[in-house]
CSV table of C-alpha atoms in Angstrom, one decimal:
chain,number,residue,atom,x,y,z
A,1,UNK,CA,21.5,25.5,2.1
A,2,UNK,CA,20.8,28.9,0.5
A,3,UNK,CA,17.4,29.7,-0.9
A,4,UNK,CA,15.8,32.6,-2.7
A,5,UNK,CA,12.7,34.3,-1.4
A,6,UNK,CA,10.5,32.1,0.8
A,7,UNK,CA,7.4,32.9,2.8
A,8,UNK,CA,9.6,32.7,5.9
A,9,UNK,CA,11.0,36.1,5.2
A,10,UNK,CA,7.6,37.7,5.6
A,11,UNK,CA,7.8,37.0,9.3
A,12,UNK,CA,8.8,39.8,11.6
A,13,UNK,CA,12.6,40.0,12.2
A,14,UNK,CA,12.1,39.3,15.9
A,15,UNK,CA,10.2,36.1,15.2
A,16,UNK,CA,12.9,35.1,12.6
A,17,UNK,CA,15.5,35.4,15.3
A,18,UNK,CA,13.6,32.9,17.5
A,19,UNK,CA,12.4,30.6,14.8
A,20,UNK,CA,14.8,29.2,12.2
A,21,UNK,CA,13.6,28.7,8.7
A,22,UNK,CA,13.8,24.9,8.8
A,23,UNK,CA,11.8,24.9,12.0
A,24,UNK,CA,9.1,27.2,10.5
A,25,UNK,CA,8.6,24.9,7.5
A,26,UNK,CA,8.8,21.8,9.6
A,27,UNK,CA,5.8,23.2,11.6
A,28,UNK,CA,4.0,23.9,8.4
A,29,UNK,CA,4.7,20.3,7.2
A,30,UNK,CA,3.4,18.9,10.5
A,31,UNK,CA,0.3,21.1,10.2
A,32,UNK,CA,-0.3,19.9,6.6
A,33,UNK,CA,0.0,16.3,7.8
A,34,UNK,CA,-2.6,16.9,10.5
A,35,UNK,CA,-5.0,18.6,8.1
A,36,UNK,CA,-4.6,15.8,5.6
A,37,UNK,CA,-5.2,13.1,8.2
A,38,UNK,CA,-8.3,14.9,9.6
A,39,UNK,CA,-9.6,15.3,6.0
A,40,UNK,CA,-9.1,11.5,5.4
A,41,UNK,CA,-10.7,10.7,8.7
A,42,UNK,CA,-13.7,12.9,8.0
A,43,UNK,CA,-14.2,11.3,4.6
A,44,UNK,CA,-14.1,7.9,6.3
A,45,UNK,CA,-16.6,8.9,8.9
A,46,UNK,CA,-19.0,10.2,6.2
A,47,UNK,CA,-18.9,6.9,4.2
A,48,UNK,CA,-22.0,4.7,4.5
A,49,UNK,CA,-19.8,1.6,4.2
A,50,UNK,CA,-16.1,2.2,5.2
A,51,UNK,CA,-15.0,-1.0,3.5
A,52,UNK,CA,-16.0,0.4,0.0
A,53,UNK,CA,-13.4,2.8,-1.4
A,54,UNK,CA,-14.5,6.3,-2.6
A,55,UNK,CA,-15.2,6.7,-6.3
A,56,UNK,CA,-13.4,10.1,-6.5
A,57,UNK,CA,-9.8,10.6,-5.6
A,58,UNK,CA,-9.4,12.3,-2.3
A,59,UNK,CA,-7.4,12.3,1.0
A,60,UNK,CA,-9.1,9.1,2.1
A,61,UNK,CA,-8.1,7.1,-1.0
A,62,UNK,CA,-4.6,8.4,-0.9
A,63,UNK,CA,-4.1,7.6,2.8
A,64,UNK,CA,-5.7,4.1,2.4
A,65,UNK,CA,-3.5,3.4,-0.6
A,66,UNK,CA,-0.3,4.5,1.0
A,67,UNK,CA,-1.1,2.8,4.3
A,68,UNK,CA,-2.0,-0.5,2.7
A,69,UNK,CA,0.8,-0.8,0.1
A,70,UNK,CA,3.6,1.3,1.3
A,71,UNK,CA,3.4,0.9,5.1
A,72,UNK,CA,1.3,-2.0,6.4
A,73,UNK,CA,2.6,-4.5,3.8
A,74,UNK,CA,6.2,-3.5,4.5
A,75,UNK,CA,5.7,-3.7,8.2
A,76,UNK,CA,4.2,-7.2,7.9
A,77,UNK,CA,7.1,-8.3,5.7
A,78,UNK,CA,9.8,-6.9,8.0
A,79,UNK,CA,8.3,-7.3,11.5
A,80,UNK,CA,5.3,-9.5,11.1
A,81,UNK,CA,1.7,-9.0,12.1
A,82,UNK,CA,2.9,-8.1,15.6
A,83,UNK,CA,4.3,-4.9,14.2
A,84,UNK,CA,1.0,-3.5,13.1
A,85,UNK,CA,0.6,-1.8,16.4
A,86,UNK,CA,3.5,0.4,15.4
A,87,UNK,CA,2.1,1.3,12.0
A,88,UNK,CA,1.0,4.8,13.3
A,89,UNK,CA,4.6,5.4,14.4
A,90,UNK,CA,6.0,4.4,10.9
A,91,UNK,CA,3.2,6.3,9.1
A,92,UNK,CA,4.1,9.5,11.1
A,93,UNK,CA,7.6,9.3,9.7
A,94,UNK,CA,6.5,8.6,6.2
A,95,UNK,CA,3.9,11.3,5.8
A,96,UNK,CA,5.9,14.0,7.6
A,97,UNK,CA,9.0,13.4,5.6
A,98,UNK,CA,7.0,13.1,2.4
A,99,UNK,CA,5.3,16.4,2.9
A,100,UNK,CA,8.6,18.0,4.0
A,101,UNK,CA,10.4,16.7,0.9
A,102,UNK,CA,7.7,17.8,-1.5
A,103,UNK,CA,7.4,21.2,0.1
A,104,UNK,CA,10.8,22.2,-1.3
A,105,UNK,CA,9.4,21.8,-4.9
A,106,UNK,CA,6.8,24.5,-4.3
A,107,UNK,CA,7.6,28.2,-5.1
A,108,UNK,CA,8.2,30.2,-1.9
A,109,UNK,CA,8.8,27.1,0.3
A,110,UNK,CA,11.9,25.4,1.5
A,111,UNK,CA,12.2,21.7,2.4
A,112,UNK,CA,12.9,21.3,6.1
A,113,UNK,CA,14.5,17.9,5.4
A,114,UNK,CA,17.1,19.8,3.3
A,115,UNK,CA,18.5,21.0,6.6
A,116,UNK,CA,20.7,18.6,8.7
A,117,UNK,CA,19.1,19.8,12.0
A,118,UNK,CA,15.7,18.5,10.9
A,119,UNK,CA,17.0,15.1,9.6
A,120,UNK,CA,19.1,14.6,12.7
A,121,UNK,CA,16.1,15.3,14.8
A,122,UNK,CA,14.0,12.7,12.9
A,123,UNK,CA,16.9,10.2,13.1
A,124,UNK,CA,17.2,10.7,16.9
A,125,UNK,CA,13.4,10.1,17.3
A,126,UNK,CA,13.8,6.9,15.3
A,127,UNK,CA,16.8,5.9,17.5
A,128,UNK,CA,15.0,6.6,20.8
A,129,UNK,CA,11.8,5.0,19.4
A,130,UNK,CA,13.2,1.6,18.5
A,131,UNK,CA,15.2,1.3,21.8
A,132,UNK,CA,12.0,2.2,23.8
A,133,UNK,CA,10.1,-0.4,21.8
A,134,UNK,CA,12.8,-3.0,22.4
A,135,UNK,CA,12.7,-2.4,26.1
A,136,UNK,CA,8.8,-2.5,26.1
A,137,UNK,CA,8.8,-5.8,24.3
A,138,UNK,CA,11.7,-7.6,26.1
A,139,UNK,CA,12.2,-5.7,29.4
A,140,UNK,CA,15.8,-5.5,30.6
A,141,UNK,CA,16.6,-8.6,28.6
A,142,UNK,CA,16.7,-6.2,25.6
A,143,UNK,CA,20.2,-5.1,26.6
A,144,UNK,CA,21.6,-8.7,26.4
A,145,UNK,CA,22.1,-8.1,22.7
A,146,UNK,CA,24.7,-5.5,23.4
A,147,UNK,CA,27.0,-7.9,25.3
A,148,UNK,CA,27.0,-10.7,22.8
A,149,UNK,CA,26.1,-14.4,22.9
A,150,UNK,CA,28.4,-15.3,25.8
A,151,UNK,CA,26.6,-14.2,29.0
A,152,UNK,CA,27.6,-16.9,31.5
A,153,UNK,CA,30.6,-19.0,32.4
A,154,UNK,CA,30.8,-22.5,31.0
A,155,UNK,CA,31.9,-25.4,33.1
A,156,UNK,CA,30.6,-26.9,36.3
A,157,UNK,CA,33.4,-26.5,38.9
A,158,UNK,CA,34.6,-23.2,40.3
A,159,UNK,CA,38.1,-23.5,38.9
A,160,UNK,CA,36.8,-24.4,35.4
A,161,UNK,CA,34.6,-21.4,35.4
A,162,UNK,CA,37.4,-19.2,36.8
A,163,UNK,CA,39.5,-20.0,33.7
A,164,UNK,CA,36.8,-18.6,31.4
A,165,UNK,CA,36.4,-15.3,33.2
A,166,UNK,CA,39.0,-13.4,31.0
A,167,UNK,CA,37.3,-14.9,27.9
A,168,UNK,CA,33.9,-13.7,29.1
A,169,UNK,CA,35.2,-10.2,29.8
A,170,UNK,CA,36.9,-9.9,26.4
A,171,UNK,CA,33.7,-11.2,24.7
A,172,UNK,CA,31.4,-8.8,26.6
A,173,UNK,CA,33.7,-5.8,26.0
A,174,UNK,CA,34.2,-6.7,22.3
A,175,UNK,CA,30.5,-7.1,21.5
A,176,UNK,CA,29.6,-4.0,23.6
A,177,UNK,CA,31.9,-1.8,21.6
A,178,UNK,CA,30.6,-3.2,18.3
A,179,UNK,CA,27.0,-2.8,19.3
A,180,UNK,CA,27.4,0.7,20.6
A,181,UNK,CA,29.2,1.8,17.5
A,182,UNK,CA,26.6,0.0,15.3
A,183,UNK,CA,23.6,1.6,17.1
A,184,UNK,CA,25.3,4.9,17.5
A,185,UNK,CA,26.0,5.2,13.7
A,186,UNK,CA,22.3,4.5,12.8
A,187,UNK,CA,21.0,8.1,13.5
A,188,UNK,CA,24.1,9.5,11.7
A,189,UNK,CA,23.4,7.4,8.7
A,190,UNK,CA,19.7,8.1,8.6
A,191,UNK,CA,20.1,11.8,9.0
A,192,UNK,CA,22.9,12.2,6.4
A,193,UNK,CA,21.2,10.0,3.8
A,194,UNK,CA,18.0,12.0,3.9
A,195,UNK,CA,19.7,15.4,4.2
A,196,UNK,CA,22.1,14.6,1.3
A,197,UNK,CA,19.5,13.3,-1.1
A,198,UNK,CA,17.0,16.1,-0.5
A,199,UNK,CA,19.5,18.9,-0.5
A,200,UNK,CA,21.2,17.6,-3.6
A,201,UNK,CA,18.0,17.0,-5.5
A,202,UNK,CA,16.6,20.5,-4.8
A,203,UNK,CA,20.0,22.1,-5.6
A,204,UNK,CA,19.9,20.4,-9.0
A,205,UNK,CA,16.4,21.5,-9.7
A,206,UNK,CA,17.2,25.1,-8.7
A,207,UNK,CA,20.3,25.1,-10.9
A,208,UNK,CA,18.4,23.9,-14.0
A,209,UNK,CA,15.5,26.1,-13.4
A,210,UNK,CA,17.8,29.1,-13.4
A,211,UNK,CA,19.2,28.0,-16.8
A,212,UNK,CA,15.9,27.4,-18.6
A,213,UNK,CA,12.3,27.7,-17.7
A,214,UNK,CA,10.9,25.2,-20.1
A,215,UNK,CA,10.9,21.3,-20.5
A,216,UNK,CA,14.1,20.5,-18.6
A,217,UNK,CA,12.8,21.9,-15.2
A,218,UNK,CA,9.6,19.8,-15.6
A,219,UNK,CA,11.6,16.6,-16.0
A,220,UNK,CA,13.6,17.5,-12.9
A,221,UNK,CA,10.5,18.3,-10.9
A,222,UNK,CA,9.1,14.8,-11.8
A,223,UNK,CA,12.4,13.4,-10.7
A,224,UNK,CA,12.3,15.5,-7.5
A,225,UNK,CA,8.9,14.2,-6.7
A,226,UNK,CA,10.1,10.6,-7.2
A,227,UNK,CA,13.1,11.2,-5.0
A,228,UNK,CA,10.9,12.8,-2.3
A,229,UNK,CA,8.7,9.7,-2.2
A,230,UNK,CA,11.6,7.2,-2.2
A,231,UNK,CA,13.5,9.0,0.5
A,232,UNK,CA,10.5,9.1,2.8
A,233,UNK,CA,9.9,5.4,2.1
A,234,UNK,CA,13.6,4.5,2.7
A,235,UNK,CA,13.7,6.3,6.1
A,236,UNK,CA,10.5,4.5,7.2
A,237,UNK,CA,11.7,1.1,6.0
A,238,UNK,CA,15.1,1.5,7.8
A,239,UNK,CA,13.2,2.5,11.0
A,240,UNK,CA,11.1,-0.7,10.6
A,241,UNK,CA,14.2,-2.8,10.3
A,242,UNK,CA,15.6,-1.3,13.5
A,243,UNK,CA,12.4,-2.0,15.3
A,244,UNK,CA,12.4,-5.6,13.9
A,245,UNK,CA,15.9,-6.1,15.2
A,246,UNK,CA,14.9,-4.6,18.6
A,247,UNK,CA,12.0,-7.0,19.1
A,248,UNK,CA,13.2,-10.1,17.2
A,249,UNK,CA,15.0,-11.7,20.1
A,250,UNK,CA,11.9,-11.3,22.3
A,251,UNK,CA,9.6,-12.7,19.7
A,252,UNK,CA,12.0,-15.6,19.1
A,253,UNK,CA,11.8,-16.5,22.8
A,254,UNK,CA,8.0,-16.3,22.7
A,255,UNK,CA,7.8,-18.6,19.8
A,256,UNK,CA,10.2,-21.1,21.4
A,257,UNK,CA,8.1,-21.0,24.6
A,258,UNK,CA,4.9,-21.5,22.7
A,259,UNK,CA,6.5,-24.4,20.8
A,260,UNK,CA,7.7,-25.9,24.0
A,261,UNK,CA,4.3,-25.7,25.6
A,262,UNK,CA,2.6,-27.2,22.6
A,263,UNK,CA,4.8,-30.3,22.8
A,264,UNK,CA,3.7,-30.8,26.4
């Protein structure tokens, strides 16, 4: 994606050779998220009663609003209350992507999420994250989902079980291929969706800004802000869904065990 002048070009040429433009702005986005979070935390620490919202709009109010309505409620709806321990993980995705998306709307800045390298990196973090969470929640039993529902041989006698060996092998191989393709496509889908939407949106804004400087660009900047928020939200929700799928089998077994114990 080509840009006009950005603050990146003020860096020494030697540093530009080591630090790509999208990495430079990704670092700035990460720094802004940290400063924003520290500002909200500082405001919360200064409050006499943390349960009472601030009267003036500030970092604390914005963070509390987004956490409550955009992140925690979505996590509860998709994963359940057990997923609240992963809210910081989801919030990190949301705020970093949001700041990265919005950065491209500012003069002299470029959106790091308008580069496929950044979005692919985020998608791979999501991919590794939900698999690690699945293993933490279920142990090695997590990998059972990759081989399908048929994991043992039916029948009681040796000969009757031997007959079903080819069926078991076909079932395991079939579901393994499907699950590997399904899981492997997730980071590709996540990265391309975010990259395509942000790149396309900023290209449209740039094109209309070059044509006219009044009215129309303002409307597209409003649209660009909306797209930036929605794409951050979509990426986060999809990551939540992947985590929910990774832990659902383990939670289902826990509920069945609790139900069984309550009957006894």
